[in-house]
Short mmCIF file of C-alpha atoms and ligand atoms in Angstrom, two decimals:
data_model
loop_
_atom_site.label_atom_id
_atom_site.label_comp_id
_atom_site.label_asym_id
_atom_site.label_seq_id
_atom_site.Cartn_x
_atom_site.Cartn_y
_atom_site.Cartn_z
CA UNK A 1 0.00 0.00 0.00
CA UNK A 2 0.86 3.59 -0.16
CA UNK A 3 -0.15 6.81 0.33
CA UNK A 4 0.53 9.11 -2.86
CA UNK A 5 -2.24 6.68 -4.91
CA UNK A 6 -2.44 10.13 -7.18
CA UNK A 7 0.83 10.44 -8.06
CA UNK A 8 1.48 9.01 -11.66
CA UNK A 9 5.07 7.65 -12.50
CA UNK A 10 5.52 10.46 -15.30
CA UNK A 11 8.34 8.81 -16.65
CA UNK A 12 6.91 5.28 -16.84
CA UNK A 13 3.69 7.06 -18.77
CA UNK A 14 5.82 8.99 -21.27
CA UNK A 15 7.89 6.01 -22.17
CA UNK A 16 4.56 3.71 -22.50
CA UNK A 17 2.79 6.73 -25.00
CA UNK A 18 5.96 6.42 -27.07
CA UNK A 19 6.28 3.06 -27.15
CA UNK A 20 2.50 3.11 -28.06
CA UNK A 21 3.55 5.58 -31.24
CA UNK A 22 6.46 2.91 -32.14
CA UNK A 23 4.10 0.27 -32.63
CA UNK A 24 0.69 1.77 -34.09
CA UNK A 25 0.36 0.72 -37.45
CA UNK A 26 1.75 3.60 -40.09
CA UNK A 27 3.51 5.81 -37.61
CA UNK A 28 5.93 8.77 -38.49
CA UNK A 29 9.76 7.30 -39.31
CA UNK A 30 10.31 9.77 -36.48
CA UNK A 31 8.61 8.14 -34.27
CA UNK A 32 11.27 4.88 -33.46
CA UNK A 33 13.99 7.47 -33.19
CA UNK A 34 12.00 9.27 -30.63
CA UNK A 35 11.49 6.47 -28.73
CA UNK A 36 15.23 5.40 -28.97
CA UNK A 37 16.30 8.95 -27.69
CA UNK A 38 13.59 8.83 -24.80
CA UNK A 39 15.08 5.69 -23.58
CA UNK A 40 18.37 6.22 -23.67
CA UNK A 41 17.43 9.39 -21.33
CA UNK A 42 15.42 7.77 -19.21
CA UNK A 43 18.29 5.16 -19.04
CA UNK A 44 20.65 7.68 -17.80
CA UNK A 45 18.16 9.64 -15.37
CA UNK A 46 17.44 6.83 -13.79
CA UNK A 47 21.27 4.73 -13.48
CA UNK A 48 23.28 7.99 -13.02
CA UNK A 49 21.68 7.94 -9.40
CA UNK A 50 22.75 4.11 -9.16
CA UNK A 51 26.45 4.44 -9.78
CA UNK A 52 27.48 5.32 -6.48
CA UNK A 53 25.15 2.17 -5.12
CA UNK A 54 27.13 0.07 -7.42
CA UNK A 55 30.40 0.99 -6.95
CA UNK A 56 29.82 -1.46 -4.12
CA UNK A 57 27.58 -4.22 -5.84
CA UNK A 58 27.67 -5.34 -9.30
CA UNK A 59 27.15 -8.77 -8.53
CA UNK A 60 23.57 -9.70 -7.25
CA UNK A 61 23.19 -9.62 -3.98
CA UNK A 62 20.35 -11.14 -3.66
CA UNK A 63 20.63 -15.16 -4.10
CA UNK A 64 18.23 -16.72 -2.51
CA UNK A 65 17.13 -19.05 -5.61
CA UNK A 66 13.35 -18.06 -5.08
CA UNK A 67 10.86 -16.87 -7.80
CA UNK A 68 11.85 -19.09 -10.37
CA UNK A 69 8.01 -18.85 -11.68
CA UNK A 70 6.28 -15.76 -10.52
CA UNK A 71 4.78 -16.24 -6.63
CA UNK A 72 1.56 -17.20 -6.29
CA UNK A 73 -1.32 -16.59 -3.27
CA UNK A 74 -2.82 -14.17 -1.31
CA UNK A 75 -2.41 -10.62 0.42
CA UNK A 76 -4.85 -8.83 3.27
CA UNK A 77 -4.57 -5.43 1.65
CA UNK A 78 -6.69 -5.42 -1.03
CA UNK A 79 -9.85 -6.69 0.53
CA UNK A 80 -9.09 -5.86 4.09
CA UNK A 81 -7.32 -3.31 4.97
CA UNK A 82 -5.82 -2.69 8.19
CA UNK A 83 -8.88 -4.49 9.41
CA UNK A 84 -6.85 -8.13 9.72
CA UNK A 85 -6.38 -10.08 12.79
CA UNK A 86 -4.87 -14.09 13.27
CA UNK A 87 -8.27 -15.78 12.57
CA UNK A 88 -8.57 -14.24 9.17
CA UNK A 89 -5.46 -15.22 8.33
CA UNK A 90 -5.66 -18.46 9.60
CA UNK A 91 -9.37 -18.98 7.78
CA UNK A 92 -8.04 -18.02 4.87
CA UNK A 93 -5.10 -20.32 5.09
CA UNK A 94 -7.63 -22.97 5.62
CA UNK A 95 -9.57 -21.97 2.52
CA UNK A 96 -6.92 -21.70 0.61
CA UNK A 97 -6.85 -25.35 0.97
CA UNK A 98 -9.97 -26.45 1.18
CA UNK A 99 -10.89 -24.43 -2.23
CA UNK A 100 -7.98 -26.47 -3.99
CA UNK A 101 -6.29 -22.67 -4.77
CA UNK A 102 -3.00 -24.14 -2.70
CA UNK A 103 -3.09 -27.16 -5.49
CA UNK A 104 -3.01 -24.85 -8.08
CA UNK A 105 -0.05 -23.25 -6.81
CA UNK A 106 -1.64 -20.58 -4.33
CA UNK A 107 0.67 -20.89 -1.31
CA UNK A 108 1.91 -17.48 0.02
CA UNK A 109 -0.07 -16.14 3.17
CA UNK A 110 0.62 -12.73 3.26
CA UNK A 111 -0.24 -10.25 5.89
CA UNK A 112 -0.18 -6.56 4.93
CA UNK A 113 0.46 -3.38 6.97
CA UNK A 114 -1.09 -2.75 10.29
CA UNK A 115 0.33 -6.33 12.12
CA UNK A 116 2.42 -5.02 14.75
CA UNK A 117 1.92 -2.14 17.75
CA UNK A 118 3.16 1.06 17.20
CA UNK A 119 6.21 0.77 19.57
CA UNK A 120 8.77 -2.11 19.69
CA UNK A 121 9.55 -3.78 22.72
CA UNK A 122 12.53 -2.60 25.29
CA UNK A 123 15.22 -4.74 23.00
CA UNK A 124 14.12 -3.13 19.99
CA UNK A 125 12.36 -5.76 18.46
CA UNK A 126 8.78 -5.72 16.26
CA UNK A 127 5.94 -6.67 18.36
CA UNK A 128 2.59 -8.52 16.93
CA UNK A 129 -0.56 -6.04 17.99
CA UNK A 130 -1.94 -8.24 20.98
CA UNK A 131 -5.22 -6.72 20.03
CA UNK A 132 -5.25 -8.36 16.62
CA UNK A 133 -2.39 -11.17 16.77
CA UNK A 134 -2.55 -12.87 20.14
CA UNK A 135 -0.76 -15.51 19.67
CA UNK A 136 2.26 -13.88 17.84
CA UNK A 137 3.38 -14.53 14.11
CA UNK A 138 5.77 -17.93 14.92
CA UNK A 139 2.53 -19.37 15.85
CA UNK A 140 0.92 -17.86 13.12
CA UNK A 141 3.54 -19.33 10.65
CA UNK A 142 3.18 -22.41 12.66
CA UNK A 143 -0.31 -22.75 11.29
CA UNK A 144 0.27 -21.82 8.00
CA UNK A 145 3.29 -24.11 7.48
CA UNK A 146 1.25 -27.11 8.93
CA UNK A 147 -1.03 -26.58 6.08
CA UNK A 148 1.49 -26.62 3.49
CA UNK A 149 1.45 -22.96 3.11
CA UNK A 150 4.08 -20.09 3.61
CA UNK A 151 3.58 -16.75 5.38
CA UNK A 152 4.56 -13.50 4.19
CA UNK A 153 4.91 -10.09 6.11
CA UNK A 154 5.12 -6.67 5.84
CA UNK A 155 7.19 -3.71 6.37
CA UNK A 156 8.54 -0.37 5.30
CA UNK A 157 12.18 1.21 4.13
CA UNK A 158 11.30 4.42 6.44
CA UNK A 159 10.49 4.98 10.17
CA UNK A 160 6.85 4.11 9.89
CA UNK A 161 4.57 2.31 7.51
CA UNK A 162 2.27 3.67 5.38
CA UNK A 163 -0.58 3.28 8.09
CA UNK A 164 1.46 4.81 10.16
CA UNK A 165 0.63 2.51 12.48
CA UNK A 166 3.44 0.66 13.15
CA UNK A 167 7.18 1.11 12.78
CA UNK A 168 8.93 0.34 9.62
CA UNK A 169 12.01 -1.23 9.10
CA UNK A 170 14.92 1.66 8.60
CA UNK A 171 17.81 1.63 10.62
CA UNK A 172 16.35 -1.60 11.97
CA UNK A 173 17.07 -3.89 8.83
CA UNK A 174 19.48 -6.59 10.50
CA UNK A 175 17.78 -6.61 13.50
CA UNK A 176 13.97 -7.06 11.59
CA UNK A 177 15.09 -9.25 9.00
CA UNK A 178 16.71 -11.79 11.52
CA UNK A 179 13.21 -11.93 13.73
CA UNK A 180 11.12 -12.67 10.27
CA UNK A 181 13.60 -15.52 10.13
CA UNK A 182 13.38 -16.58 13.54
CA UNK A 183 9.20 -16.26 12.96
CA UNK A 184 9.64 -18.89 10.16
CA UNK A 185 8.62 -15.53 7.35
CA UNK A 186 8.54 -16.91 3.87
CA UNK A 187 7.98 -13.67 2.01
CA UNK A 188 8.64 -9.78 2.48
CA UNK A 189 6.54 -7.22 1.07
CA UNK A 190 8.74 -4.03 1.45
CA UNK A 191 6.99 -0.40 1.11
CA UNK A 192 8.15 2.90 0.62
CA UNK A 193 6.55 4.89 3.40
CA UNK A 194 7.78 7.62 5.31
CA UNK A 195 10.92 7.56 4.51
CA UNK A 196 14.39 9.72 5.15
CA UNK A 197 14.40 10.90 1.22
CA UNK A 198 17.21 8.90 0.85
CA UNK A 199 17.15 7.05 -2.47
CA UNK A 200 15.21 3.30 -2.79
CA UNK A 201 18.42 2.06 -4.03
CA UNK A 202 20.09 3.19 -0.50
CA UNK A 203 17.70 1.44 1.34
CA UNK A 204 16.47 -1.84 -0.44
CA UNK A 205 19.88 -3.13 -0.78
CA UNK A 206 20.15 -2.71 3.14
CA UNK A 207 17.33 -4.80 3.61
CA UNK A 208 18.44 -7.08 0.86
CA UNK A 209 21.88 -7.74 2.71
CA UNK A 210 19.92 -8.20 5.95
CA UNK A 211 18.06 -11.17 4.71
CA UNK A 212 20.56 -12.85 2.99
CA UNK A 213 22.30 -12.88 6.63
CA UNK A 214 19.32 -14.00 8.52
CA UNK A 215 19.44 -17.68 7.60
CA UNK A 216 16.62 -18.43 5.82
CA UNK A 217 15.37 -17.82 2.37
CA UNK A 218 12.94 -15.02 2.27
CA UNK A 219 11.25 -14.32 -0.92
CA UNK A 220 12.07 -10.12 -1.35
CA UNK A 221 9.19 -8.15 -2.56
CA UNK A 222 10.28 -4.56 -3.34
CA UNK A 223 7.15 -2.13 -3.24
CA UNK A 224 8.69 1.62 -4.20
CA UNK A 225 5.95 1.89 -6.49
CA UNK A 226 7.86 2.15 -8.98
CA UNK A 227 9.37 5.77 -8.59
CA UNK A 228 12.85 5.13 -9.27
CA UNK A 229 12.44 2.88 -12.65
CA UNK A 230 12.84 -0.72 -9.98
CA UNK A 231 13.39 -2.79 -13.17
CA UNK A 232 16.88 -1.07 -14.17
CA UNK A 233 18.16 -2.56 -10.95
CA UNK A 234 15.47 -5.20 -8.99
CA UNK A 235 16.92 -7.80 -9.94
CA UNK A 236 20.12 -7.71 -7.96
CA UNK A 237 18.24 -6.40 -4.72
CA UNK A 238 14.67 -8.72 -4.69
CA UNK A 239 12.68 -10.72 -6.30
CA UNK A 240 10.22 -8.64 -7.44
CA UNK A 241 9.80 -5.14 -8.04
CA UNK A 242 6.55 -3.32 -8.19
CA UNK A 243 6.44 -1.13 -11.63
CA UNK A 244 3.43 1.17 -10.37
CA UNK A 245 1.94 3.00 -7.48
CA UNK A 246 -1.29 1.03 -5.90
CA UNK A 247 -4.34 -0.27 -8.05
CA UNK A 248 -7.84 0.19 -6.89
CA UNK A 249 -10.83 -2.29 -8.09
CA UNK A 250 -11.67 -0.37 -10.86
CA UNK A 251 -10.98 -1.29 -14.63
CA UNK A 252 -9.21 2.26 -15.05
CA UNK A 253 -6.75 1.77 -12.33
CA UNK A 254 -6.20 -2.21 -13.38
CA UNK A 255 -5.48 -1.57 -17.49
CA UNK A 256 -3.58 1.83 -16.17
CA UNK A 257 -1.22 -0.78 -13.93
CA UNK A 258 -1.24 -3.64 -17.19
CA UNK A 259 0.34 -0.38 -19.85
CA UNK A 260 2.41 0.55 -17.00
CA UNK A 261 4.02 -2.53 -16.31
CA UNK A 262 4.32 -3.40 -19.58
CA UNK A 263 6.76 -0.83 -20.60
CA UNK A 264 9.52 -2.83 -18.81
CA UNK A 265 8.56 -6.22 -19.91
CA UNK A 266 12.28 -6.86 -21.19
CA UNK A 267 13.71 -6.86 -17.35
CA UNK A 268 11.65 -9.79 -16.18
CA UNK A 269 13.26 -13.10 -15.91
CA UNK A 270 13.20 -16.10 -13.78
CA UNK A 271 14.19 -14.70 -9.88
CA UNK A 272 12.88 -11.41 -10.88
CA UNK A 273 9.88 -10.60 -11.92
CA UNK A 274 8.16 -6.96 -12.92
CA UNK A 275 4.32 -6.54 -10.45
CA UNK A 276 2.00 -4.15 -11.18
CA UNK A 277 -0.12 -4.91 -8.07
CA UNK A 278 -1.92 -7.41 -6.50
CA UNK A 279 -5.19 -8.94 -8.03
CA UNK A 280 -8.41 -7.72 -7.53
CA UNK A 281 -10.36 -10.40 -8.62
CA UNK A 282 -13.43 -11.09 -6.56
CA UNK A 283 -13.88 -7.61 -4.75
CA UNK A 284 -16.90 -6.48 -6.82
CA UNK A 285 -15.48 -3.04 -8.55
CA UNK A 286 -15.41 -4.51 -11.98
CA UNK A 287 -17.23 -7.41 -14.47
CA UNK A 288 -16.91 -10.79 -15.01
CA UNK A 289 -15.66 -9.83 -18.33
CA UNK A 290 -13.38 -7.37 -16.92
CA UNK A 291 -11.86 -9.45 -14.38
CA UNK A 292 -10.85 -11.82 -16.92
CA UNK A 293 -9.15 -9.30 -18.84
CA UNK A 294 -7.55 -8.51 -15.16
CA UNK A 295 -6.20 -12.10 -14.56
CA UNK A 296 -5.39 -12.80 -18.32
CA UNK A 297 -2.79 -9.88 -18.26
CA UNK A 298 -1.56 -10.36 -15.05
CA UNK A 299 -0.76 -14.40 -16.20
CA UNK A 300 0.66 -13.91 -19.50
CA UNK A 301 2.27 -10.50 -17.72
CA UNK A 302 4.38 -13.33 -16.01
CA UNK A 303 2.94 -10.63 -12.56
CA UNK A 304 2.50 -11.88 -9.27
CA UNK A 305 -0.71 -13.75 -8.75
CA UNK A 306 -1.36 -12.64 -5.29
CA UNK A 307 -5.31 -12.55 -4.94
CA UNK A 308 -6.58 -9.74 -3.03
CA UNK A 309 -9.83 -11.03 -2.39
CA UNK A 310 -11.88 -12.74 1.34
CA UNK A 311 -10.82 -16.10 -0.27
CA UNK A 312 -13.52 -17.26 2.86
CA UNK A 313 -16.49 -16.99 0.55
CA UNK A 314 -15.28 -17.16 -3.02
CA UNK A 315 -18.43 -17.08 -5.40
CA UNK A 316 -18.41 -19.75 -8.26
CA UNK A 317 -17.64 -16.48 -10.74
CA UNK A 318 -14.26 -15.62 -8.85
CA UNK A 319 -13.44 -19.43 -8.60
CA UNK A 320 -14.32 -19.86 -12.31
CA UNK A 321 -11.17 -17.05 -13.08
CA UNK A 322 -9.06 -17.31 -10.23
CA UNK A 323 -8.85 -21.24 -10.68
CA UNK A 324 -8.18 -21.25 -14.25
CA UNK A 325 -5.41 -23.94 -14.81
CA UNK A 326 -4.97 -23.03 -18.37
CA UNK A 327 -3.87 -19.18 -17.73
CA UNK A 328 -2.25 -19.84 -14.60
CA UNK A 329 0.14 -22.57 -16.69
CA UNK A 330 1.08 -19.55 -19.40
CA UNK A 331 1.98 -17.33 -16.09
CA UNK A 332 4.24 -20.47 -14.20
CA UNK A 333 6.11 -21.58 -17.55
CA UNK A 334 9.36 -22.34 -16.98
CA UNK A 335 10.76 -19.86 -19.88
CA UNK A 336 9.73 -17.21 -17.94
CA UNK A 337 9.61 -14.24 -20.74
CA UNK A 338 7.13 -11.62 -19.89
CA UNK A 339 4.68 -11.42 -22.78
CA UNK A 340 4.15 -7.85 -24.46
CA UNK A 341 1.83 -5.86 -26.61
CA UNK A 342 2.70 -6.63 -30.25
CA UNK A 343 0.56 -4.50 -31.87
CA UNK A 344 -2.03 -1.90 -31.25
CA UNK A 345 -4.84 -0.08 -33.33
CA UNK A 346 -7.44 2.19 -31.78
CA UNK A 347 -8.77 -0.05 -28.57
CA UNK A 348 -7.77 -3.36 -30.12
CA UNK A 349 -4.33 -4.57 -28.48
CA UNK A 350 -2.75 -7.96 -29.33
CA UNK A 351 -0.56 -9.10 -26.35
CA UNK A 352 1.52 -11.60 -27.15
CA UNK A 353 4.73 -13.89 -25.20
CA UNK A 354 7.00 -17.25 -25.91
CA UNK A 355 6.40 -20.35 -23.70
CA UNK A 356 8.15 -23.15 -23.43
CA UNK A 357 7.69 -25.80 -26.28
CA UNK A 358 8.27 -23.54 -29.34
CA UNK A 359 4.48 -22.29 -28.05
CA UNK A 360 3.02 -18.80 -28.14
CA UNK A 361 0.54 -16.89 -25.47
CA UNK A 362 -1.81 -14.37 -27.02
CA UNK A 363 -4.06 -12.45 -25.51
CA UNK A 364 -6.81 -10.27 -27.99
CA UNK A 365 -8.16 -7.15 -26.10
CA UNK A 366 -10.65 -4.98 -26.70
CA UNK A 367 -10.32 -1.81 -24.32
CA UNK A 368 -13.44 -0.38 -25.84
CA UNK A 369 -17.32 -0.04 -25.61
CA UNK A 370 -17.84 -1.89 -28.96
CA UNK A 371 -17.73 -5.72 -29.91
CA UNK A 372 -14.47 -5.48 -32.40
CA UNK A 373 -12.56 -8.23 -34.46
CA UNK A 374 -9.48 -8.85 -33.58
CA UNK A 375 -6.66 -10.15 -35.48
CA UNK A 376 -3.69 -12.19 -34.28
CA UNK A 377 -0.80 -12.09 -37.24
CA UNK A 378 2.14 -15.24 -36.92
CA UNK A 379 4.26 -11.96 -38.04
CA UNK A 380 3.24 -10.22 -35.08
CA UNK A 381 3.73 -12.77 -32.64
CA UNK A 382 6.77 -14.83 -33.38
CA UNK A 383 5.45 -17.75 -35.38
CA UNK A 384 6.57 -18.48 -38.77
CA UNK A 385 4.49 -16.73 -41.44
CA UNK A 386 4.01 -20.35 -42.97
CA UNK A 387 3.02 -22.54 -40.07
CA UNK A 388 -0.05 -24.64 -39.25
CA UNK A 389 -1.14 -23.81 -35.85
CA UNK A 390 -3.26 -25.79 -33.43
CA UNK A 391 -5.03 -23.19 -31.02
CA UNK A 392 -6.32 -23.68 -27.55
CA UNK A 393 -9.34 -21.36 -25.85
CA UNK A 394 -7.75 -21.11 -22.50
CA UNK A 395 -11.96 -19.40 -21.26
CA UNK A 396 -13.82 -21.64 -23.19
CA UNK A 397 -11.24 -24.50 -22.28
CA UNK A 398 -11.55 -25.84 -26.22
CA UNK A 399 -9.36 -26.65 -28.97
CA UNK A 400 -10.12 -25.09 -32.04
CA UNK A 401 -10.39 -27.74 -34.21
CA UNK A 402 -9.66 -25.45 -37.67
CA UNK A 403 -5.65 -25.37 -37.90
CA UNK A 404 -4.73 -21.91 -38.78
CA UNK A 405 -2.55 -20.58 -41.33
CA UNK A 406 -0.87 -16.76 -40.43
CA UNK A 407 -3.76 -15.54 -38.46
CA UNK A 408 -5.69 -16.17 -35.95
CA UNK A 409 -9.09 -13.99 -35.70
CA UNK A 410 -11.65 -13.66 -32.86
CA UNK A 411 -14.98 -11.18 -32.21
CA UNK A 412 -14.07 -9.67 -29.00
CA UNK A 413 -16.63 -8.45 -26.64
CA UNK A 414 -16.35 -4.43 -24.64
CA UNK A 415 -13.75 -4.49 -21.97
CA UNK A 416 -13.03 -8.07 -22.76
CA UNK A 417 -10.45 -10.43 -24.45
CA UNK A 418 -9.91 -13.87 -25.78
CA UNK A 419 -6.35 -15.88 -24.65
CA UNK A 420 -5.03 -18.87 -26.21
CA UNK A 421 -2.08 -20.90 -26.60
CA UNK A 422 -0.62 -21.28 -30.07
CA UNK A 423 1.00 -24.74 -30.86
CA UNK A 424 3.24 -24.71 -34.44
CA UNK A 425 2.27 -27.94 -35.68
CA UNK A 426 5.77 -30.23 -36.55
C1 NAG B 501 -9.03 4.26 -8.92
O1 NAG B 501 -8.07 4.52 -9.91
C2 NAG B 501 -8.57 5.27 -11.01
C3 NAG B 501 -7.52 5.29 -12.11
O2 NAG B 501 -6.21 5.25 -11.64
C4 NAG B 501 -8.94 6.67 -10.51
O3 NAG B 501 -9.44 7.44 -11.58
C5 NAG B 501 -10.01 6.51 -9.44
O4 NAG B 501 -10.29 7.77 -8.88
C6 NAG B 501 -9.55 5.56 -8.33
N1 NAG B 501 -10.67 5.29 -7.46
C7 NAG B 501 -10.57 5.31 -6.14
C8 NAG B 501 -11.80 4.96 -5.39
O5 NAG B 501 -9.53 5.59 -5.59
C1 NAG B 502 -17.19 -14.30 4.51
O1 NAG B 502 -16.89 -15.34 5.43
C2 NAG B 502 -16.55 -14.90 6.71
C3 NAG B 502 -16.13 -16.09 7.56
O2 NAG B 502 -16.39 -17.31 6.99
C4 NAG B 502 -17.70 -14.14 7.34
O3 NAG B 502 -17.36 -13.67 8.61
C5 NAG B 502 -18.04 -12.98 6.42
O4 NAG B 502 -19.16 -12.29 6.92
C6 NAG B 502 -18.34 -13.46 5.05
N1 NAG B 502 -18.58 -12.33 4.18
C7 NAG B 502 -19.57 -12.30 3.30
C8 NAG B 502 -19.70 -11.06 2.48
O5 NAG B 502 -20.34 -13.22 3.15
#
């Protein structure tokens, strides 16, 4: 979470509505030089700041050998708030399983702001709120590992979080990161609040050095909103970076966070992966049709799937998206190349990204109020111009039984999209 939700990344947003000219159909020859200039700028803006930072790490510090497929499960924020205590997040551990979600790959348990009082004890360490966490997190993550699950936790590069209701981790890195550990903490989500104005790239890598020391592999979520371009240097300092500031349940805020994210879809890899926010599947802001559009980018995105939603009383809709084997295999495949938008024309958008197998993910969008064709091109989307393809519905769950030659087209329905996987037959 944070507080500045107004506060646009004015960099990211410039690149993305060049990037947008580059690729339209019958743009100015001016535009790809543009674009070429604006990133090399952007480039040096944003690494000039790093050198000093590097001077003392090129190498990664961060090697913890997590994320090899993006993380997958669940975070209080979305749905809750700083209204959490241990029985939610022990029901929802619980329903995580009994749902089948922890099958499918589901298994972080993460707890957002607002866990801990607002003072640490007389030895300096992070207290659970009695209040709201009794029995204290090791029992918490007791529980949650006795279900097969992992916990995550929460906490801030400045003095306080973002709630401002407990203290956040600065100055107290070594000392914070070796009580997660001694908790049995799986996962660190790592926010940007209230901070000394010091530079993220001063104060991740603290935190990144503290966890490496405190014995047990913690995956390393960096949340600076993406202010100081995260995917130019993430990957040495976590294991995931967030690209924008926070999404709301709204189909603005969620395609906003998709164009956003997108923009740096060359920096994700396996161990590091680009998030544009948790999921908010299941909260009630946006359509069925929507949503899918919401989870479709997010997979093929190769984001986070962290669902955001009371996974206590999932409705048969939510289920029905969040549950989707198909997508969720395009956003765990072990090639682990972020997929990107190949083409665009008016509010038709082809996203497109390798899998493993000589296989291709495509999603067809349509951002607008209309029903639109849409056209998927083999030139377009790294198949050969000449190959039979087989294609799979990953929403219907069919396999189109016509083999298609160089295109593949679709009707799409307002804020909706088709995904399939492409198979070049031998
Ligand atoms: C959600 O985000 C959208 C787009 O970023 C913004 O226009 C809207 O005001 C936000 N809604 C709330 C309730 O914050
Ligand atoms: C969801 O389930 C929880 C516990 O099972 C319950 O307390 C809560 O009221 C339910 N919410 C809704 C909207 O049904």
């Amino acid at each position: 979470m944070e507080k500045s939700k107004d506060k646009e990344p004015t960099f990211s947003v410039f690149l993305s509505a060049s990037e947008e000219g580059n690729r339209r159909i019958g743009c100015e020859m001016v535009a790809p030089l543009m674009t070429l200039l604006l990133l090399f700028l952007s480039y040096v803006t944003a690494t000039t700041s790093l050198h000093n930072h590097e001077e003392h790490s090129r190498r990664n510090l961060l090697a913890n050998g997590l994320g090899t497929t993006p993380p997958m499960g669940w975070n209080s924020w979305n749905h809750f708030n700083c209204q959490i205590d241990e029985k939610i997040i022990k029901e929802t551990a619980d329903a995580l399983v009994s749902t089948g979600l922890s099958k499918l790959g589901y298994i972080y348990v993460n707890i957002d702001d607002c866990w801990a009082e607002l003072n640490r004890d007389d030895k300096g360490n992070l207290v659970a709120k009695k209040s709201t966490f009794p029995s204290g997190i090791k029992a918490l993550a007791d529980y949650v590992h006795s279900k097969g699950l992992k916990l995550g936790i929460y906490s801030d590069a400045g003095y306080y979080t973002c709630s401002n209701k407990m203290p956040g981790s600065l100055g107290h890195e070594f000392q914070d990161a070796k009580t997660f550990a001694s908790w049995g903490i799986d996962y660190l989500k790592y926010d940007n609040c209230n901070n000394d104005g010091s530079k993220p790239t001063t104060r991740y890598p603290v935190m990144t050095r503290a966890l490496m020391k405190a014995g047990r592999p913690i995956f390393f979520s960096l949340c600076e909103w993406g202010d100081l371009h995260p995917a130019l240097w993430g990957d040495r300092v976590g294991n995931s970076w967030r690209t924008t500031n926070d999404i709301n349940d709204s189909w603005d805020s969620m395609i906003s966070r998709a164009d956003m994210n997108e923009v740096y879809a060359e920096h994700a890899r396996p161990g590091g992966w680009n998030d544009p926010d948790m999921l908010e599947v299941g909260n009630g802001g946006m359509t069925k049709n929507e949503y899918i559009v919401h989870f479709s980018l997010w997979a093929i995105s190769k984001a986070p799937l962290l669902l955001g939603c009371d996974i206590r009383n999932l409705t048969k809709e939510t289920t029905e998206i969040v549950a989707n084997k198909e997508v969720i295999a395009v956003n765990q495949d072990s090639l682990g190349v972020q997929g990107k938008k190949v083409r665009m024309e008016g509010d038709i958008e082809i996203w497109a990204g390798p899998l493993s197998g000589y296989r291709v993910a495509v999603v067809l969008l349509n951002r607008g109020p209309m029903k639109m064709s849409n056209t998927a091109n083999w030139d377009d989307i790294g198949i050969p111009p000449k190959s039979v393809v087989e294609a799979r519905d990953l929403w219907e769950h069919k396999t189109l039984l016509r083999p298609f030659v160089g295109k593949l087209t679709a009707t799409v329905e307002p804020h909706a999209c088709k995904m399939y996987v492409l198979k070049p037959k031998a």
